[in-house]
Structures are given as structure tokens and as C-alpha cells.
PDB file of C-alpha atoms in Angstrom:
ATOM      1  CA  MET N 129    -170.832 -39.649 -69.520  1.00 71.00           C
ATOM      2  CA  ASP N 130    -171.160 -41.054 -65.594  1.00 86.00           C
ATOM      3  CA  ARG N 131    -174.756 -40.769 -64.515  1.00 89.00           C
ATOM      4  CA  LEU N 132    -173.547 -40.570 -60.773  1.00 89.00           C
ATOM      5  CA  THR N 133    -171.601 -37.631 -61.850  1.00 91.00           C
ATOM      6  CA  SER N 134    -174.490 -35.878 -63.776  1.00 90.00           C
ATOM      7  CA  MET N 135    -176.401 -36.217 -60.646  1.00 91.00           C
ATOM      8  CA  ALA N 136    -174.067 -34.133 -58.541  1.00 92.00           C
ATOM      9  CA  VAL N 137    -173.622 -31.477 -60.995  1.00 91.00           C
ATOM     10  CA  PHE N 138    -177.906 -31.652 -60.792  1.00 91.00           C
ATOM     11  CA  VAL N 139    -177.637 -30.999 -57.399  1.00 91.00           C
ATOM     12  CA  LYS N 140    -175.182 -28.569 -56.957  1.00 90.00           C
ATOM     13  CA  ALA N 141    -177.351 -26.355 -60.158  1.00 89.00           C
ATOM     14  CA  VAL N 142    -180.434 -26.837 -57.682  1.00 89.00           C
ATOM     15  CA  ASP N 143    -178.709 -25.956 -54.762  1.00 87.00           C
ATOM     16  CA  LEU N 144    -176.771 -23.037 -55.522  1.00 87.00           C
ATOM     17  CA  GLY N 145    -179.542 -21.650 -57.855  1.00 84.00           C
ATOM     18  CA  SER N 146    -177.907 -21.475 -60.837  1.00 86.00           C
ATOM     19  CA  PHE N 147    -175.515 -23.428 -63.736  1.00 88.00           C
ATOM     20  CA  ALA N 148    -172.838 -20.637 -63.611  1.00 87.00           C
ATOM     21  CA  ALA N 149    -172.865 -21.010 -60.018  1.00 88.00           C
ATOM     22  CA  ALA N 150    -172.837 -24.688 -59.943  1.00 89.00           C
ATOM     23  CA  ALA N 151    -169.541 -24.342 -62.736  1.00 90.00           C
ATOM     24  CA  SER N 152    -167.968 -22.101 -60.641  1.00 89.00           C
ATOM     25  CA  ALA N 153    -168.231 -24.080 -57.298  1.00 87.00           C
ATOM     26  CA  LEU N 154    -167.097 -27.816 -59.459  1.00 89.00           C
ATOM     27  CA  ASP N 155    -164.726 -26.062 -61.655  1.00 89.00           C
ATOM     28  CA  LEU N 156    -166.764 -26.526 -64.657  1.00 90.00           C
ATOM     29  CA  SER N 157    -167.313 -24.094 -67.956  1.00 90.00           C
ATOM     30  CA  GLY N 158    -171.338 -23.236 -67.638  1.00 86.00           C
ATOM     31  CA  PRO N 159    -172.181 -25.577 -71.373  1.00 89.00           C
ATOM     32  CA  MET N 160    -170.634 -28.916 -69.613  1.00 92.00           C
ATOM     33  CA  VAL N 161    -172.764 -28.257 -66.299  1.00 90.00           C
ATOM     34  CA  GLY N 162    -175.781 -27.625 -69.246  1.00 89.00           C
ATOM     35  CA  LYS N 163    -174.547 -30.435 -70.744  1.00 92.00           C
ATOM     36  CA  HIS N 164    -174.998 -33.056 -67.737  1.00 92.00           C
ATOM     37  CA  ILE N 165    -178.258 -31.723 -67.188  1.00 89.00           C
ATOM     38  CA  ARG N 166    -179.359 -32.722 -70.437  1.00 91.00           C
ATOM     39  CA  PHE N 167    -177.887 -36.141 -70.568  1.00 92.00           C
ATOM     40  CA  LEU N 168    -180.110 -36.934 -67.565  1.00 89.00           C
ATOM     41  CA  GLU N 169    -183.222 -35.691 -69.092  1.00 90.00           C
ATOM     42  CA  GLU N 170    -182.555 -37.071 -72.141  1.00 90.00           C
ATOM     43  CA  ARG N 171    -182.126 -40.674 -70.208  1.00 90.00           C
ATOM     44  CA  LEU N 172    -184.758 -40.100 -68.233  1.00 89.00           C
ATOM     45  CA  GLY N 173    -187.369 -38.558 -70.887  1.00 91.00           C
ATOM     46  CA  VAL N 174    -188.786 -36.153 -68.913  1.00 90.00           C
ATOM     47  CA  ARG N 175    -187.453 -32.317 -68.135  1.00 90.00           C
ATOM     48  CA  LEU N 176    -185.662 -31.908 -64.805  1.00 91.00           C
ATOM     49  CA  ILE N 177    -185.772 -27.795 -65.413  1.00 88.00           C
ATOM     50  CA  ASN N 178    -188.127 -25.784 -66.863  1.00 85.00           C
ATOM     51  CA  ARG N 179    -185.854 -23.126 -68.134  1.00 76.00           C
ATOM     52  CA  THR N 180    -186.713 -19.169 -69.888  1.00 70.00           C
ATOM     53  CA  THR N 181    -184.608 -16.383 -71.182  1.00 60.00           C
ATOM     54  CA  ARG N 182    -185.163 -14.696 -67.427  1.00 67.00           C
ATOM     55  CA  ARG N 183    -184.969 -17.662 -64.775  1.00 73.00           C
ATOM     56  CA  GLN N 184    -184.808 -21.338 -64.118  1.00 78.00           C
ATOM     57  CA  SER N 185    -187.174 -23.519 -61.824  1.00 83.00           C
ATOM     58  CA  LEU N 186    -187.524 -27.470 -60.794  1.00 88.00           C
ATOM     59  CA  SER N 187    -190.112 -28.829 -62.535  1.00 89.00           C
ATOM     60  CA  ASP N 188    -192.464 -30.964 -60.579  1.00 88.00           C
ATOM     61  CA  PHE N 189    -190.816 -34.532 -60.989  1.00 91.00           C
ATOM     62  CA  GLY N 190    -186.991 -33.015 -60.996  1.00 88.00           C
ATOM     63  CA  ARG N 191    -188.315 -31.730 -57.130  1.00 90.00           C
ATOM     64  CA  ALA N 192    -188.355 -35.350 -56.371  1.00 91.00           C
ATOM     65  CA  TYR N 193    -185.956 -36.596 -58.801  1.00 92.00           C
ATOM     66  CA  TYR N 194    -183.696 -34.272 -56.968  1.00 90.00           C
ATOM     67  CA  GLU N 195    -184.445 -35.212 -53.522  1.00 90.00           C
ATOM     68  CA  ARG N 196    -183.755 -39.062 -54.397  1.00 91.00           C
ATOM     69  CA  CYS N 197    -180.940 -38.162 -55.773  1.00 90.00           C
ATOM     70  CA  ARG N 198    -179.716 -36.512 -52.801  1.00 88.00           C
ATOM     71  CA  VAL N 199    -180.024 -39.883 -50.522  1.00 87.00           C
ATOM     72  CA  ILE N 200    -178.145 -41.528 -53.276  1.00 89.00           C
ATOM     73  CA  LEU N 201    -175.182 -39.413 -53.426  1.00 87.00           C
ATOM     74  CA  ALA N 202    -174.923 -40.015 -49.774  1.00 83.00           C
ATOM     75  CA  GLU N 203    -175.013 -43.158 -49.393  1.00 82.00           C
ATOM     76  CA  ALA N 204    -172.733 -43.089 -52.235  1.00 83.00           C
ATOM     77  CA  GLU N 205    -169.884 -40.988 -50.190  1.00 78.00           C
ATOM     78  CA  ALA N 206    -170.779 -43.308 -47.373  1.00 74.00           C
ATOM     79  CA  LEU N 207    -169.730 -46.256 -48.648  1.00 76.00           C
ATOM     80  CA  ASP N 208    -166.654 -44.798 -50.477  1.00 73.00           C
ATOM     81  CA  ALA N 209    -165.700 -43.643 -46.519  1.00 69.00           C
ATOM     82  CA  LEU N 210    -166.368 -47.748 -45.383  1.00 68.00           C
ATOM     83  CA  ALA N 211    -163.827 -48.977 -48.540  1.00 65.00           C
ATOM     84  CA  ALA N 212    -161.392 -45.680 -47.007  1.00 59.00           C
ATOM     85  CA  ASP N 213    -161.744 -47.116 -43.521  1.00 61.00           C
ATOM     86  CA  GLN N 214    -161.018 -50.750 -44.338  1.00 59.00           C
ATOM     87  CA  LEU N 215    -157.640 -49.385 -45.652  1.00 55.00           C
ATOM     88  CA  SER N 216    -156.748 -47.146 -42.985  1.00 72.00           C
ATOM     89  CA  GLU N 217    -156.614 -47.457 -38.951  1.00 81.00           C
ATOM     90  CA  PRO N 218    -158.578 -45.935 -35.825  1.00 85.00           C
ATOM     91  CA  ARG N 219    -157.554 -41.746 -35.774  1.00 84.00           C
ATOM     92  CA  GLY N 220    -158.365 -38.700 -34.654  1.00 87.00           C
ATOM     93  CA  LYS N 221    -160.256 -37.998 -31.259  1.00 91.00           C
ATOM     94  CA  LEU N 222    -162.748 -40.744 -29.701  1.00 93.00           C
ATOM     95  CA  ARG N 223    -164.756 -38.949 -26.779  1.00 93.00           C
ATOM     96  CA  VAL N 224    -166.393 -41.621 -24.451  1.00 95.00           C
ATOM     97  CA  THR N 225    -168.520 -40.509 -21.329  1.00 93.00           C
ATOM     98  CA  MET N 226    -169.552 -43.624 -18.525  1.00 93.00           C
ATOM     99  CA  PRO N 227    -169.993 -43.757 -15.450  1.00 91.00           C
ATOM    100  CA  VAL N 228    -167.139 -43.634 -12.644  1.00 90.00           C
ATOM    101  CA  HIS N 229    -166.413 -46.604 -11.085  1.00 90.00           C
ATOM    102  CA  PHE N 230    -167.201 -48.932 -14.112  1.00 93.00           C
ATOM    103  CA  GLY N 231    -165.214 -46.959 -16.355  1.00 94.00           C
ATOM    104  CA  ARG N 232    -162.522 -46.302 -14.447  1.00 93.00           C
ATOM    105  CA  HIS N 233    -161.945 -50.467 -13.686  1.00 92.00           C
ATOM    106  CA  CYS N 234    -163.334 -52.091 -16.456  1.00 95.00           C
ATOM    107  CA  VAL N 235    -164.291 -49.604 -19.618  1.00 96.00           C
ATOM    108  CA  MET N 236    -160.852 -47.468 -19.796  1.00 96.00           C
ATOM    109  CA  PRO N 237    -158.284 -50.719 -19.493  1.00 96.00           C
ATOM    110  CA  VAL N 238    -160.051 -51.838 -23.185  1.00 96.00           C
ATOM    111  CA  LEU N 239    -159.739 -48.228 -24.259  1.00 97.00           C
ATOM    112  CA  LEU N 240    -156.182 -47.633 -23.136  1.00 97.00           C
ATOM    113  CA  GLU N 241    -155.212 -50.850 -24.784  1.00 96.00           C
ATOM    114  CA  LEU N 242    -156.944 -49.755 -28.101  1.00 95.00           C
ATOM    115  CA  ALA N 243    -155.019 -46.570 -27.827  1.00 95.00           C
ATOM    116  CA  ARG N 244    -151.459 -48.680 -27.512  1.00 95.00           C
ATOM    117  CA  ARG N 245    -152.744 -51.000 -30.575  1.00 93.00           C
ATOM    118  CA  TYR N 246    -153.687 -47.641 -32.374  1.00 93.00           C
ATOM    119  CA  PRO N 247    -150.840 -44.894 -32.016  1.00 91.00           C
ATOM    120  CA  VAL N 248    -152.812 -42.098 -33.943  1.00 90.00           C
ATOM    121  CA  LEU N 249    -155.748 -42.896 -31.776  1.00 92.00           C
ATOM    122  CA  GLU N 250    -156.488 -39.985 -29.196  1.00 93.00           C
ATOM    123  CA  LEU N 251    -158.665 -40.805 -25.639  1.00 95.00           C
ATOM    124  CA  ASP N 252    -160.577 -38.039 -24.184  1.00 93.00           C
ATOM    125  CA  LEU N 253    -162.506 -39.879 -21.485  1.00 94.00           C
ATOM    126  CA  SER N 254    -164.894 -38.358 -19.175  1.00 92.00           C
ATOM    127  CA  PHE N 255    -166.473 -40.347 -15.189  1.00 92.00           C
ATOM    128  CA  ASN N 256    -169.643 -39.179 -14.672  1.00 86.00           C
ATOM    129  CA  ASP N 257    -172.242 -41.031 -13.448  1.00 81.00           C
ATOM    130  CA  ARG N 258    -175.212 -38.821 -14.701  1.00 80.00           C
ATOM    131  CA  LEU N 259    -176.784 -38.841 -18.561  1.00 78.00           C
ATOM    132  CA  ILE N 260    -174.976 -37.576 -21.049  1.00 76.00           C
ATOM    133  CA  ASP N 261    -176.593 -35.810 -24.104  1.00 77.00           C
ATOM    134  CA  LEU N 262    -174.619 -37.006 -26.827  1.00 78.00           C
ATOM    135  CA  ALA N 263    -175.296 -34.618 -29.481  1.00 71.00           C
ATOM    136  CA  GLU N 264    -175.269 -31.123 -27.022  1.00 70.00           C
ATOM    137  CA  ASP N 265    -171.901 -32.825 -25.559  1.00 73.00           C
ATOM    138  CA  ASP N 266    -170.318 -33.482 -28.616  1.00 78.00           C
ATOM    139  CA  HIS N 267    -169.379 -37.451 -27.071  1.00 87.00           C
ATOM    140  CA  ASP N 268    -168.626 -39.801 -30.119  1.00 91.00           C
ATOM    141  CA  LEU N 269    -169.965 -42.943 -27.655  1.00 94.00           C
ATOM    142  CA  ALA N 270    -171.627 -43.059 -23.916  1.00 93.00           C
ATOM    143  CA  ILE N 271    -171.417 -46.704 -21.708  1.00 94.00           C
ATOM    144  CA  ARG N 272    -175.013 -46.644 -19.665  1.00 91.00           C
ATOM    145  CA  THR N 273    -175.403 -49.526 -17.648  1.00 87.00           C
ATOM    146  CA  GLY N 274    -179.011 -51.096 -16.280  1.00 81.00           C
ATOM    147  CA  THR N 275    -182.285 -50.545 -17.786  1.00 78.00           C
ATOM    148  CA  LEU N 276    -181.771 -47.765 -21.569  1.00 78.00           C
ATOM    149  CA  ALA N 277    -184.260 -45.618 -21.660  1.00 72.00           C
ATOM    150  CA  ASP N 278    -186.123 -45.130 -25.151  1.00 64.00           C
ATOM    151  CA  SER N 279    -184.755 -42.379 -26.944  1.00 70.00           C
ATOM    152  CA  ALA N 280    -184.967 -41.632 -30.821  1.00 69.00           C
ATOM    153  CA  GLY N 281    -181.586 -41.310 -32.703  1.00 80.00           C
ATOM    154  CA  LEU N 282    -179.518 -43.031 -30.414  1.00 86.00           C
ATOM    155  CA  ILE N 283    -177.955 -46.733 -31.576  1.00 88.00           C
ATOM    156  CA  ALA N 284    -176.681 -49.185 -28.596  1.00 91.00           C
ATOM    157  CA  ARG N 285    -175.155 -52.737 -28.363  1.00 93.00           C
ATOM    158  CA  ARG N 286    -174.554 -54.854 -25.490  1.00 94.00           C
ATOM    159  CA  VAL N 287    -171.187 -55.137 -24.676  1.00 95.00           C
ATOM    160  CA  ALA N 288    -170.668 -56.912 -20.930  1.00 95.00           C
ATOM    161  CA  ARG N 289    -173.530 -58.239 -17.963  1.00 95.00           C
ATOM    162  CA  GLN N 290    -172.481 -57.555 -14.721  1.00 94.00           C
ATOM    163  CA  PRO N 291    -173.268 -60.222 -12.040  1.00 96.00           C
ATOM    164  CA  MET N 292    -174.643 -58.913  -8.960  1.00 96.00           C
ATOM    165  CA  ILE N 293    -173.802 -60.544  -6.097  1.00 96.00           C
ATOM    166  CA  VAL N 294    -174.729 -60.264  -1.614  1.00 97.00           C
ATOM    167  CA  CYS N 295    -171.698 -59.943   0.588  1.00 97.00           C
ATOM    168  CA  ALA N 296    -171.148 -59.436   3.951  1.00 97.00           C
ATOM    169  CA  ALA N 297    -168.153 -59.066   5.855  1.00 97.00           C
ATOM    170  CA  PRO N 298    -167.207 -61.886   8.127  1.00 97.00           C
ATOM    171  CA  ALA N 299    -167.631 -60.056  11.275  1.00 95.00           C
ATOM    172  CA  TYR N 300    -170.711 -58.606  10.777  1.00 96.00           C
ATOM    173  CA  LEU N 301    -172.723 -62.555  10.050  1.00 96.00           C
ATOM    174  CA  GLU N 302    -170.476 -63.675  13.343  1.00 95.00           C
ATOM    175  CA  THR N 303    -173.147 -61.128  15.317  1.00 94.00           C
ATOM    176  CA  HIS N 304    -175.863 -61.613  12.962  1.00 94.00           C
ATOM    177  CA  GLY N 305    -175.784 -64.834  10.960  1.00 94.00           C
ATOM    178  CA  ARG N 306    -176.164 -65.751   7.848  1.00 95.00           C
ATOM    179  CA  PRO N 307    -178.857 -65.636   5.234  1.00 94.00           C
ATOM    180  CA  LYS N 308    -179.632 -68.488   3.601  1.00 93.00           C
ATOM    181  CA  THR N 309    -182.646 -67.451   1.349  1.00 93.00           C
ATOM    182  CA  VAL N 310    -183.290 -64.371  -0.431  1.00 94.00           C
ATOM    183  CA  GLU N 311    -186.325 -63.481   1.410  1.00 93.00           C
ATOM    184  CA  GLU N 312    -184.084 -63.612   4.872  1.00 94.00           C
ATOM    185  CA  LEU N 313    -182.340 -60.592   2.775  1.00 94.00           C
ATOM    186  CA  ALA N 314    -185.194 -58.423   4.176  1.00 92.00           C
ATOM    187  CA  GLN N 315    -184.541 -58.774   7.813  1.00 92.00           C
ATOM    188  CA  HIS N 316    -180.565 -58.158   7.631  1.00 94.00           C
ATOM    189  CA  LYS N 317    -179.141 -54.705   7.623  1.00 94.00           C
ATOM    190  CA  ALA N 318    -177.731 -53.717   4.527  1.00 95.00           C
ATOM    191  CA  VAL N 319    -175.556 -50.819   3.312  1.00 95.00           C
ATOM    192  CA  VAL N 320    -177.645 -49.769  -0.073  1.00 94.00           C
ATOM    193  CA  TYR N 321    -176.493 -47.536  -3.326  1.00 91.00           C
ATOM    194  CA  ARG N 322    -178.666 -44.698  -3.550  1.00 87.00           C
ATOM    195  CA  ARG N 323    -177.692 -41.190  -5.799  1.00 79.00           C
ATOM    196  CA  SER N 324    -181.475 -39.851  -5.436  1.00 76.00           C
ATOM    197  CA  GLY N 325    -185.155 -40.532  -5.264  1.00 77.00           C
ATOM    198  CA  PRO N 326    -186.144 -44.377  -3.380  1.00 86.00           C
ATOM    199  CA  VAL N 327    -183.395 -46.883  -3.033  1.00 87.00           C
ATOM    200  CA  PRO N 328    -183.783 -49.174  -5.621  1.00 89.00           C
ATOM    201  CA  PRO N 329    -184.179 -52.770  -4.677  1.00 92.00           C
ATOM    202  CA  TRP N 330    -182.309 -55.436  -4.848  1.00 94.00           C
ATOM    203  CA  LEU N 331    -183.159 -58.429  -7.739  1.00 95.00           C
ATOM    204  CA  PHE N 332    -182.928 -61.584  -8.114  1.00 95.00           C
ATOM    205  CA  PRO N 333    -184.150 -63.573 -11.226  1.00 93.00           C
ATOM    206  CA  GLN N 334    -186.881 -66.067 -11.253  1.00 89.00           C
ATOM    207  CA  GLN N 335    -187.269 -68.655 -13.939  1.00 87.00           C
ATOM    208  CA  GLY N 336    -190.150 -66.953 -16.350  1.00 86.00           C
ATOM    209  CA  GLN N 337    -190.895 -64.487 -14.481  1.00 90.00           C
ATOM    210  CA  ALA N 338    -190.115 -60.890 -13.181  1.00 91.00           C
ATOM    211  CA  PRO N 339    -187.089 -60.863 -10.656  1.00 92.00           C
ATOM    212  CA  PHE N 340    -187.370 -61.078  -7.137  1.00 93.00           C
ATOM    213  CA  GLU N 341    -187.615 -58.120  -5.470  1.00 93.00           C
ATOM    214  CA  VAL N 342    -185.545 -57.686  -1.973  1.00 93.00           C
ATOM    215  CA  LEU N 343    -185.429 -54.555   0.272  1.00 90.00           C
ATOM    216  CA  PRO N 344    -183.083 -54.549   2.761  1.00 89.00           C
ATOM    217  CA  LEU N 345    -182.791 -52.829   5.750  1.00 88.00           C
ATOM    218  CA  ASN N 346    -180.552 -49.636   5.465  1.00 89.00           C
ATOM    219  CA  ARG N 347    -179.577 -47.016   7.843  1.00 89.00           C
ATOM    220  CA  PHE N 348    -176.933 -46.587   5.051  1.00 93.00           C
ATOM    221  CA  ARG N 349    -177.104 -44.968   2.167  1.00 93.00           C
ATOM    222  CA  LEU N 350    -174.005 -44.250  -0.121  1.00 93.00           C
ATOM    223  CA  ASP N 351    -174.124 -43.150  -3.697  1.00 89.00           C
ATOM    224  CA  ASP N 352    -170.500 -44.262  -4.159  1.00 90.00           C
ATOM    225  CA  LEU N 353    -169.541 -48.130  -4.768  1.00 91.00           C
ATOM    226  CA  ASP N 354    -166.121 -48.162  -3.671  1.00 93.00           C
ATOM    227  CA  ALA N 355    -167.503 -46.479  -0.550  1.00 95.00           C
ATOM    228  CA  ILE N 356    -170.388 -49.093  -0.472  1.00 96.00           C
ATOM    229  CA  ALA N 357    -167.645 -52.096  -0.713  1.00 96.00           C
ATOM    230  CA  ASP N 358    -165.489 -50.444   2.200  1.00 96.00           C
ATOM    231  CA  ALA N 359    -168.544 -49.657   4.475  1.00 96.00           C
ATOM    232  CA  ALA N 360    -169.282 -53.483   4.110  1.00 97.00           C
ATOM    233  CA  THR N 361    -165.690 -54.732   5.027  1.00 97.00           C
ATOM    234  CA  SER N 362    -165.663 -52.974   8.071  1.00 96.00           C
ATOM    235  CA  GLY N 363    -168.909 -55.023   9.461  1.00 95.00           C
ATOM    236  CA  ALA N 364    -171.637 -52.242   8.206  1.00 95.00           C
ATOM    237  CA  GLY N 365    -174.375 -55.075   6.933  1.00 95.00           C
ATOM    238  CA  LEU N 366    -174.683 -56.701   3.508  1.00 97.00           C
ATOM    239  CA  ALA N 367    -174.413 -55.064   0.378  1.00 97.00           C
ATOM    240  CA  TRP N 368    -175.671 -56.059  -3.227  1.00 97.00           C
ATOM    241  CA  LEU N 369    -172.806 -54.905  -5.479  1.00 96.00           C
ATOM    242  CA  PRO N 370    -170.996 -56.253  -9.091  1.00 95.00           C
ATOM    243  CA  TYR N 371    -168.547 -58.843  -8.918  1.00 95.00           C
ATOM    244  CA  TRP N 372    -165.964 -57.719 -10.474  1.00 95.00           C
ATOM    245  CA  LEU N 373    -165.929 -54.610  -7.792  1.00 95.00           C
ATOM    246  CA  VAL N 374    -165.584 -57.169  -4.547  1.00 96.00           C
ATOM    247  CA  ARG N 375    -163.896 -60.082  -6.483  1.00 95.00           C
ATOM    248  CA  GLU N 376    -160.395 -59.327  -4.751  1.00 95.00           C
ATOM    249  CA  ARG N 377    -162.254 -58.898  -1.416  1.00 96.00           C
ATOM    250  CA  ILE N 378    -164.082 -62.212  -1.327  1.00 96.00           C
ATOM    251  CA  GLU N 379    -160.521 -63.702  -3.206  1.00 96.00           C
ATOM    252  CA  THR N 380    -158.655 -62.667   0.475  1.00 96.00           C
ATOM    253  CA  GLY N 381    -161.505 -63.651   2.453  1.00 96.00           C
ATOM    254  CA  ALA N 382    -162.129 -60.341   3.691  1.00 97.00           C
ATOM    255  CA  LEU N 383    -166.127 -60.082   1.956  1.00 97.00           C
ATOM    256  CA  ILE N 384    -168.442 -63.433   1.977  1.00 97.00           C
ATOM    257  CA  ARG N 385    -170.191 -64.117  -0.604  1.00 97.00           C
ATOM    258  CA  LEU N 386    -174.135 -64.929  -0.084  1.00 97.00           C
ATOM    259  CA  LEU N 387    -176.335 -67.246  -1.331  1.00 95.00           C
ATOM    260  CA  PRO N 388    -174.321 -68.728  -3.801  1.00 92.00           C
ATOM    261  CA  ASP N 389    -176.357 -71.153  -5.058  1.00 91.00           C
ATOM    262  CA  GLN N 390    -178.669 -68.343  -6.520  1.00 92.00           C
ATOM    263  CA  ALA N 391    -178.472 -67.071  -9.797  1.00 92.00           C
ATOM    264  CA  PRO N 392    -176.951 -63.621  -9.419  1.00 94.00           C
ATOM    265  CA  PHE N 393    -178.795 -60.632 -11.498  1.00 94.00           C
ATOM    266  CA  LEU N 394    -177.211 -59.615 -14.781  1.00 94.00           C
ATOM    267  CA  TYR N 395    -177.163 -55.459 -15.194  1.00 91.00           C
ATOM    268  CA  ASP N 396    -176.676 -54.872 -18.743  1.00 93.00           C
ATOM    269  CA  CYS N 397    -173.699 -52.900 -20.061  1.00 94.00           C
ATOM    270  CA  HIS N 398    -174.454 -50.973 -23.542  1.00 94.00           C
ATOM    271  CA  ALA N 399    -172.250 -49.102 -25.649  1.00 95.00           C
ATOM    272  CA  VAL N 400    -174.450 -45.585 -26.993  1.00 93.00           C
ATOM    273  CA  TRP N 401    -173.817 -43.961 -29.956  1.00 92.00           C
ATOM    274  CA  LEU N 402    -175.712 -41.735 -32.620  1.00 88.00           C
ATOM    275  CA  GLN N 403    -177.606 -43.110 -35.229  1.00 85.00           C
ATOM    276  CA  THR N 404    -175.052 -41.899 -38.024  1.00 79.00           C
ATOM    277  CA  ARG N 405    -175.356 -42.558 -41.902  1.00 73.00           C
ATOM    278  CA  HIS N 406    -171.952 -43.809 -41.351  1.00 76.00           C
ATOM    279  CA  LEU N 407    -170.121 -44.638 -37.948  1.00 82.00           C
ATOM    280  CA  PRO N 408    -166.903 -43.642 -38.236  1.00 85.00           C
ATOM    281  CA  LEU N 409    -163.501 -46.140 -37.708  1.00 89.00           C
ATOM    282  CA  LYS N 410    -162.929 -44.957 -33.930  1.00 91.00           C
ATOM    283  CA  VAL N 411    -166.172 -45.748 -33.352  1.00 93.00           C
ATOM    284  CA  ARG N 412    -166.711 -48.950 -34.983  1.00 91.00           C
ATOM    285  CA  VAL N 413    -163.597 -50.277 -33.457  1.00 94.00           C
ATOM    286  CA  ALA N 414    -164.115 -49.180 -29.796  1.00 96.00           C
ATOM    287  CA  VAL N 415    -167.347 -50.657 -29.789  1.00 95.00           C
ATOM    288  CA  ASP N 416    -165.577 -54.267 -31.021  1.00 95.00           C
ATOM    289  CA  ALA N 417    -162.914 -53.573 -28.984  1.00 96.00           C
ATOM    290  CA  LEU N 418    -165.505 -53.384 -26.147  1.00 96.00           C
ATOM    291  CA  ALA N 419    -167.766 -56.079 -26.532  1.00 95.00           C
ATOM    292  CA  THR N 420    -164.770 -58.437 -27.046  1.00 95.00           C
ATOM    293  CA  GLU N 421    -163.027 -57.701 -23.735  1.00 95.00           C
ATOM    294  CA  LEU N 422    -165.097 -56.836 -21.443  1.00 95.00           C
ATOM    295  CA  PRO N 423    -166.866 -59.726 -20.555  1.00 93.00           C
ATOM    296  CA  ARG N 424    -163.347 -60.957 -18.828  1.00 92.00           C
ATOM    297  CA  PHE N 425    -163.825 -58.266 -16.674  1.00 91.00           C
ATOM    298  CA  MET N 426    -167.470 -59.344 -15.290  1.00 90.00           C
ATOM    299  CA  MET N 427    -165.978 -63.226 -14.419  1.00 83.00           C
TER     300      MET N 427
END
């Protein structure tokens, strides 16, 4: 007899509490269920189930064997699903939550191209800057920027790094001068990002040390990156923004990149999903596409 099949019959008999119930669920005869159990016991040389005329119960070894069988059968099912994935294409609904601006400008184009490549793949995209609980909100994937908080049960893969640059409008620089060093930034007016709590400092990498922190003077505190870029373009002050967001403004001269010799701080971007025995093909393909395509949006 096939050992894996016999293990599946044994687990079903334990789960349902009787040979008869297992036989009905598996469309087998009662004697055949008993034959599978005896096959395992004879192979192992030990009793799995204690039987009397009135009841049956697991032996101590049978209880331990049952737990290991469940693990082995789950692994076998995951392997079968993995093999099936290789012969199919991503399909069904892919639910992704992402930050508003990074998602709209960078992530969405990659996922839309993926959907064009796979016509049976559906997209449910949520643009939200707050952290979503993947388990409670039933999302397959989250895109998160910055430092990840430790969280049990989650898997993360870095898919991009966002260079953060300082920029300002020509009008502002004509009036207030152009900072030559990172330290001089603290003396300039700035438009800064703030959602809740204190204003986060601007960060600049240092060789072998923690990033250098600058908190410039700020009259204007906004919680929208596009609005910060607009305000900086109007001459309201310096701004520290992802390069991808202000690339076109810099190319047209509406904004000027400052401190070009200073290495930019790189904000990590991760794809995050729930830990699972078998990662669905639609999620795996989406993460691979993001890791391949997103870096070109950062340049």
C-alpha cells in the first residue's frame, strides 16, 4: 500500500473519531480503512490505535505519530500546489495596500503591466499611508517604505531604495542663498513632512556612522508629498523629497537639486506578506515584478 495514502487515512480517522466516519468521508469501505491503519502499524512495529469492542483511542506513540503525519501531509500538499503553479499562470484577486504617492507613481504602473501580461489576474489596490494589518484586512501584500517594525508572522523583501534629495526653487535660492553643506541646511526655511508626532529629521549618510540628522526651520508642515513639492516649487523653502517625485521638476528647472556631491539617504521599500507554508503564485509573481521593475523608477 502507499504509505502517504495510509497516513492520510489514519489522520482522517483520528480527526473524525471513527473508522466509519473516515470511510464515509474518503469514500472507502470500513475494512479498507482498517487495512490502511494495520499497514502502518505493521510497518512501524508499534500500535497506533488501541481498540476495544466499545471504543478506540490513540496510543501515546499514535498521538505523536498523528502530529507528525499532519505536518508531512501539509508539506506534501504544498509541494503539489507548487508544482501546479509552475504549470499555470497567476490568477484570481491580488489585494495590495500601499502608500498613496509611492503606490500611485511607482507601484501601480508595475502591477498594471503585470495584469496586462496575465489576463486572468485581478487587482484590488488600496492607497493608504497608515499601516494595514494584513490578516485582519484580508490583503495579500503590503508595500511599506522606511524602517520596518518587528512583526511576527510577516515576511518582507526589499524591492527598491528611494534616494532622498534636498531641493529648492530658484526664487528661494536667489533670496536666501544656496546652502553649501549639510550643516547649513539647519539655518534655512523648509517645507517638511509631518503626519503625526514630531517632525522627522532629514537624514544624510555618513561613512561607518549613523546618518547625520538635520531639522531645518519649518513654518510649513504638510502630510502630502505632492503638496510639499508644490510648496517648494512656489519658493516656500527647501524640501527633502524622493528623487522620483521631483525628477521632472528638476529637469525643467522648476526645482534645483542641492548638495549634489552629498550621497542621498536611501529609504528602503519592502513588499510584506503573511508567513505561509505555500506562497500563492499571484503574490510571488507580483513581488518578483516589483523587485525587478521598481528600481528603474528610483533613478
